[in-house]
Coordinates of C-alpha atoms (C1' of nucleotides) in Angstrom, one line a residue:
Chain A
X1 CA -7.8 12.4 26.6
X2 CA -4.5 13.8 25.4
X3 CA -0.9 12.8 26.3
X4 CA 2.5 14.4 25.9
X5 CA 5.4 12.3 24.5
X6 CA 6.7 12.0 28.0
X7 CA 3.4 10.4 29.3
X8 CA 3.2 8.1 26.3
X9 CA 6.8 7.1 26.9
X10 CA 6.0 6.2 30.5
X11 CA 2.8 4.4 29.5
X12 CA 4.3 2.3 26.7
X13 CA 7.8 1.9 28.1
X14 CA 9.2 3.1 24.8
X15 CA 11.8 5.8 24.9
X16 CA 11.0 9.2 23.5
X17 CA 13.6 8.5 20.8
X18 CA 11.8 5.4 19.8
X19 CA 8.4 7.1 19.7
X20 CA 9.8 9.8 17.4
X21 CA 11.6 7.1 15.3
X22 CA 8.3 5.1 15.0
X23 CA 6.5 8.2 13.7
X24 CA 9.4 9.1 11.3
X25 CA 9.3 5.5 10.0
X26 CA 5.5 5.4 9.7
X27 CA 4.9 2.7 12.3
X28 CA 2.5 5.1 13.9
X29 CA 0.3 7.6 12.1
X30 CA 1.3 11.3 12.1
X31 CA 0.7 12.6 15.6
X32 CA -1.2 15.9 16.1
X33 CA 0.9 18.9 17.3
X34 CA 0.1 21.8 19.5
X35 CA 0.8 25.4 18.4
X36 CA 4.5 25.0 19.3
X37 CA 4.9 21.8 17.3
X38 CA 4.9 19.5 20.4
X39 CA 3.3 16.1 19.9
X40 CA -0.2 15.5 21.4
X41 CA -1.0 11.8 21.5
X42 CA -4.7 10.8 21.9
X43 CA -6.4 7.7 23.1
X44 CA -6.4 6.1 19.6
X45 CA -2.7 6.7 19.3
X46 CA -2.1 5.0 22.6
X47 CA -4.4 2.1 21.7
X48 CA -2.5 1.6 18.5
X49 CA 0.9 1.6 20.2
X50 CA -0.3 -0.9 22.7
X51 CA -1.5 -3.2 20.0
X52 CA 1.6 -2.6 17.9
X53 CA 3.8 -3.6 20.8
X54 CA 1.9 -6.9 21.3
X55 CA 2.1 -8.0 17.7
X56 CA 5.6 -6.6 17.2
X57 CA 6.9 -8.5 20.2
X58 CA 5.5 -11.7 18.6
X59 CA 7.3 -11.0 15.3
X60 CA 5.0 -9.0 13.1
X61 CA 7.4 -7.5 10.5
X62 CA 8.1 -3.7 10.5
X63 CA 6.9 -3.5 6.9
X64 CA 3.5 -5.1 7.9
X65 CA 3.2 -2.7 10.8
X66 CA 3.8 0.2 8.5
X67 CA 1.2 -1.0 6.1
X68 CA -1.3 -1.6 8.9
X69 CA -0.6 1.9 10.3
X70 CA -1.3 3.4 6.9
X71 CA -4.6 1.7 6.3
X72 CA -6.1 1.5 9.8
X73 CA -8.3 4.6 9.6
X74 CA -10.1 3.5 6.4
X75 CA -13.1 1.3 7.1
X76 CA -12.8 -0.1 3.5
X77 CA -9.5 -1.7 4.4
X78 CA -11.0 -4.1 7.0
X79 CA -10.7 -7.1 4.7
X80 CA -7.0 -6.3 4.2
X81 CA -6.5 -5.8 7.9
X82 CA -8.2 -9.1 8.6
X83 CA -5.9 -10.8 6.2
X84 CA -2.8 -9.3 7.8
X85 CA -4.0 -10.4 11.3
X86 CA -4.9 -13.9 10.1
X87 CA -1.5 -14.3 8.6
X88 CA 0.1 -13.1 11.9
X89 CA -2.1 -15.6 13.8
X90 CA -0.6 -18.4 11.7
X91 CA 2.8 -17.1 12.5
X92 CA 2.1 -17.1 16.2
X93 CA 0.9 -20.7 16.0
X94 CA 4.2 -21.6 14.3
X95 CA 6.1 -19.8 17.1
X96 CA 4.1 -21.8 19.7
X97 CA 5.3 -25.0 18.0
X98 CA 8.9 -23.7 18.0
X99 CA 8.6 -23.0 21.7
X100 CA 7.2 -26.4 22.4
X101 CA 10.1 -28.0 20.4
X102 CA 12.6 -26.0 22.3
X103 CA 11.0 -27.0 25.6
X104 CA 11.1 -30.7 24.6
X105 CA 14.8 -30.4 23.7
X106 CA 15.5 -28.9 27.1
X107 CA 13.6 -31.6 28.9
X108 CA 15.5 -34.2 27.0
X109 CA 18.8 -32.6 28.2
X110 CA 17.5 -32.7 31.8
X111 CA 16.8 -36.4 31.4
X112 CA 20.3 -36.9 30.0
X113 CA 21.8 -35.1 33.0
X114 CA 19.7 -37.2 35.4
X115 CA 21.0 -40.3 33.7
X116 CA 24.6 -39.2 34.0
X117 CA 24.3 -38.2 37.6
X118 CA 22.4 -41.4 38.4
X119 CA 25.2 -43.4 36.9
X120 CA 27.9 -41.5 38.8
X121 CA 26.1 -42.2 42.1
X122 CA 25.9 -45.9 41.3
X123 CA 29.7 -46.3 41.4
Chain B
X1 CA 30.3 -39.8 11.1
X2 CA 32.0 -36.8 9.6
X3 CA 30.7 -33.9 7.6
X4 CA 32.1 -31.1 5.5
X5 CA 31.0 -27.5 6.1
X6 CA 28.9 -27.8 3.0
X7 CA 27.0 -30.8 4.4
X8 CA 26.5 -29.1 7.7
X9 CA 25.3 -26.0 6.0
X10 CA 22.7 -28.1 4.1
X11 CA 21.7 -30.0 7.3
X12 CA 21.4 -27.0 9.6
X13 CA 20.2 -24.5 6.9
X14 CA 22.9 -22.1 8.2
X15 CA 25.1 -20.5 5.6
X16 CA 28.8 -21.4 5.5
X17 CA 29.5 -17.8 6.5
X18 CA 27.3 -18.2 9.5
X19 CA 28.9 -21.5 10.5
X20 CA 32.4 -20.0 10.3
X21 CA 31.1 -16.9 12.2
X22 CA 29.7 -19.1 15.0
X23 CA 33.0 -20.8 15.4
X24 CA 34.9 -17.5 15.4
X25 CA 32.5 -16.2 18.0
X26 CA 32.6 -19.3 20.2
X27 CA 29.0 -20.3 19.8
X28 CA 30.3 -23.7 18.7
X29 CA 33.5 -25.3 20.0
X30 CA 36.6 -25.4 17.8
X31 CA 35.9 -27.7 14.9
X32 CA 38.5 -30.4 14.0
X33 CA 40.4 -29.9 10.7
X34 CA 41.9 -32.2 8.1
X35 CA 45.5 -32.0 7.0
X36 CA 44.6 -29.0 4.6
X37 CA 42.9 -27.1 7.4
X38 CA 39.3 -27.9 6.1
X39 CA 36.7 -28.2 8.8
X40 CA 35.5 -31.7 9.7
X41 CA 32.3 -31.6 11.8
X42 CA 31.3 -34.7 13.7
X43 CA 28.0 -36.1 15.1
X44 CA 28.4 -34.2 18.4
X45 CA 29.0 -30.9 16.5
X46 CA 25.8 -31.4 14.5
X47 CA 23.9 -32.3 17.6
X48 CA 25.0 -29.1 19.4
X49 CA 24.1 -27.0 16.3
X50 CA 20.7 -28.5 16.2
X51 CA 20.1 -27.8 19.9
X52 CA 21.6 -24.4 19.6
X53 CA 19.3 -23.4 16.8
X54 CA 16.2 -24.5 18.8
X55 CA 17.1 -22.5 21.9
X56 CA 18.5 -19.6 19.9
X57 CA 15.3 -19.3 17.9
X58 CA 13.4 -19.1 21.2
X59 CA 15.6 -16.3 22.4
X60 CA 18.5 -17.7 24.4
X61 CA 21.1 -14.9 24.4
X62 CA 24.3 -15.3 22.4
X63 CA 26.4 -14.8 25.6
X64 CA 24.6 -17.7 27.2
X65 CA 25.1 -19.9 24.1
X66 CA 28.8 -19.0 24.2
X67 CA 29.0 -19.9 27.9
X68 CA 27.1 -23.2 27.3
X69 CA 29.4 -24.1 24.3
X70 CA 32.5 -23.5 26.5
X71 CA 31.4 -25.7 29.4
X72 CA 29.4 -28.4 27.7
X73 CA 32.2 -31.0 27.5
X74 CA 33.0 -30.9 31.2
X75 CA 30.8 -33.2 33.2
X76 CA 31.4 -31.1 36.3
X77 CA 29.4 -28.3 34.8
X78 CA 26.1 -30.2 34.6
X79 CA 24.7 -28.2 37.5
X80 CA 25.5 -24.9 35.8
X81 CA 24.1 -26.2 32.5
X82 CA 20.9 -27.3 34.3
X83 CA 20.7 -23.7 35.7
X84 CA 21.0 -22.1 32.3
X85 CA 18.4 -24.4 30.8
X86 CA 16.0 -23.9 33.7
X87 CA 16.3 -20.2 33.3
X88 CA 15.7 -20.5 29.6
X89 CA 12.6 -22.7 30.3
X90 CA 11.2 -19.8 32.4
X91 CA 11.9 -17.5 29.5
X92 CA 10.0 -19.8 27.1
X93 CA 7.1 -19.8 29.4
X94 CA 7.0 -16.0 29.5
X95 CA 7.1 -16.0 25.7
X96 CA 4.2 -18.4 25.6
X97 CA 2.2 -15.9 27.7
X98 CA 3.2 -13.1 25.3
X99 CA 2.0 -15.1 22.3
X100 CA -1.3 -15.8 24.0
X101 CA -1.8 -12.1 24.8
X102 CA -1.0 -11.2 21.2
X103 CA -3.4 -13.9 20.0
X104 CA -6.1 -12.5 22.3
X105 CA -5.5 -8.9 21.0
X106 CA -5.9 -10.2 17.5
X107 CA -9.1 -12.0 18.2
X108 CA -10.5 -8.8 19.9
X109 CA -9.7 -7.0 16.6
X110 CA -11.6 -9.6 14.6
X111 CA -14.6 -9.2 16.9
X112 CA -14.4 -5.4 16.4
X113 CA -14.3 -5.9 12.6
X114 CA -17.3 -8.3 12.8
X115 CA -19.2 -5.7 14.8
X116 CA -18.5 -3.0 12.3
X117 CA -19.4 -5.1 9.3
X118 CA -22.6 -6.4 11.1
X119 CA -23.6 -2.8 11.6
X120 CA -23.0 -1.7 8.0
X121 CA -25.2 -4.6 6.8
X122 CA -28.0 -3.5 9.1
X123 CA -28.4 -0.2 7.3
Chain C
dA1 C1' 49.1 -29.1 -16.0
dT2 C1' 44.9 -26.6 -16.4
dG3 C1' 40.5 -25.5 -15.0
dC4 C1' 36.9 -25.4 -11.9
dA5 C1' 34.8 -25.8 -7.7
dC6 C1' 35.7 -26.2 -3.5
dT7 C1' 38.2 -24.6 1.0
dT8 C1' 40.7 -21.1 4.2
dT9 C1' 41.5 -16.3 6.5
dA10 C1' 41.2 -11.4 8.0
dG11 C1' 38.7 -7.9 7.7
dA12 C1' 35.2 -4.9 5.3
dG13 C1' 30.3 -4.1 4.4
dT14 C1' 25.3 -4.5 5.4
dA15 C1' 20.6 -4.3 7.4
dC16 C1' 18.0 -3.4 11.2
dA17 C1' 16.2 -1.0 15.1
dC18 C1' 17.1 1.9 17.6
dT19 C1' 19.9 5.7 20.3
dC20 C1' 22.0 9.8 20.7
dT21 C1' 23.9 14.6 19.5
dA22 C1' 23.7 19.3 18.3
dA23 C1' 21.4 23.1 17.3
dT24 C1' 17.4 25.4 18.3
dG25 C1' 13.0 26.8 20.3
dC26 C1' 9.1 27.0 24.0
dA27 C1' 7.2 27.3 29.0
dA28 C1' 7.2 28.8 33.3
dG29 C1' 9.0 29.9 38.0
dA30 C1' 12.5 33.1 40.7
Chain D
dT1 C1' 14.7 38.6 31.8
dC2 C1' 17.3 34.6 33.2
dT3 C1' 17.6 29.9 34.1
dT4 C1' 16.0 25.2 33.9
dG5 C1' 13.8 21.8 31.8
dC6 C1' 11.1 20.5 28.6
dA7 C1' 10.3 20.1 23.3
dT8 C1' 11.7 20.0 18.2
dT9 C1' 14.7 18.4 13.9
dA10 C1' 18.3 16.2 10.8
dG11 C1' 21.5 13.4 10.8
dA12 C1' 25.3 10.8 13.0
dG13 C1' 26.5 6.8 15.8
dT14 C1' 25.8 2.1 18.0
dG15 C1' 25.4 -2.9 18.6
dT16 C1' 24.0 -7.1 16.8
dA17 C1' 24.2 -10.7 13.8
dC18 C1' 25.3 -11.8 10.1
dT19 C1' 27.2 -11.5 5.0
dC20 C1' 30.4 -10.8 1.8
dT21 C1' 35.1 -9.9 -0.5
dA22 C1' 39.8 -10.7 -1.7
dA23 C1' 43.6 -13.4 -1.8
dA24 C1' 45.3 -17.6 -1.4
dG25 C1' 45.4 -22.8 -1.0
dT26 C1' 43.3 -27.7 -2.1
dG27 C1' 41.1 -31.7 -4.7
dC28 C1' 40.0 -33.8 -8.6
dA29 C1' 38.4 -34.6 -13.4
dT30 C1' 40.0 -33.7 -18.1

DNA sequence: ATGCACTTTAGAGTACACTCTAATGCAAGA
DNA sequence: TCTTGCATTAGAGTGTACTCTAAAGTGCAT
């Protein structure tokens, strides 16, 4: 199945500018073109973009995404890809801890506010 | 307890540049000065910076942090502060979902790699 | 009092990740 | 064939969040 840049933009919610920028920067592999030079994205490209967005959103660095994009069509690079993903998994776990700490700090504030308001009612 | 900008930089791991920038931008309230104009941070300032870093790191927008910093010494603003923090709590929960989705996508990749490597051994 | 390591400020510079512009070309319906 | 609406590119511009520079002042040990 093939897609125009417009369709991919709609499906990924990335602007056309961003899609072109990602290709220029090497975050996605070189996209096939039709005879007029228009981009033709295929299923694999869409799949990669979908995955890229998930891991990018959770903080995978641009450099790592470029690296992954460069090696992802070579079966010999599976060990390296595993390593990258394992590292990112550790990063996600650290983020989960940060979120929990932030949540705890917020709940502590709520308790403080409860206390202040309880005292003001006592008067 | 009072602290110099140097001590606060060490305690918060923010650079002195950043600490001055946060004050200029209103992310922290105006810091007291000694007779020479040097900043003197107190316990409250440190407490706010510690909290700010936790929620900033989990994506609370700068504008919201500025707002919070502006109202946080007025007890009448507790309901507004509660509202801000409740909204951020929702945001954190959404991020937790994103992290989980990213984690699931990574585990799917691992399974795919296992499959490919299993098949190559079978030959 | 001299030196050195701090501090201050306004404002300039940087890095990142887009975001857009301008010039140009292709596709297709009236 | 003309017009409208797509596409292409190189390269310029934007917004955010710092990060640093330059010039000047302060504190304190030698």
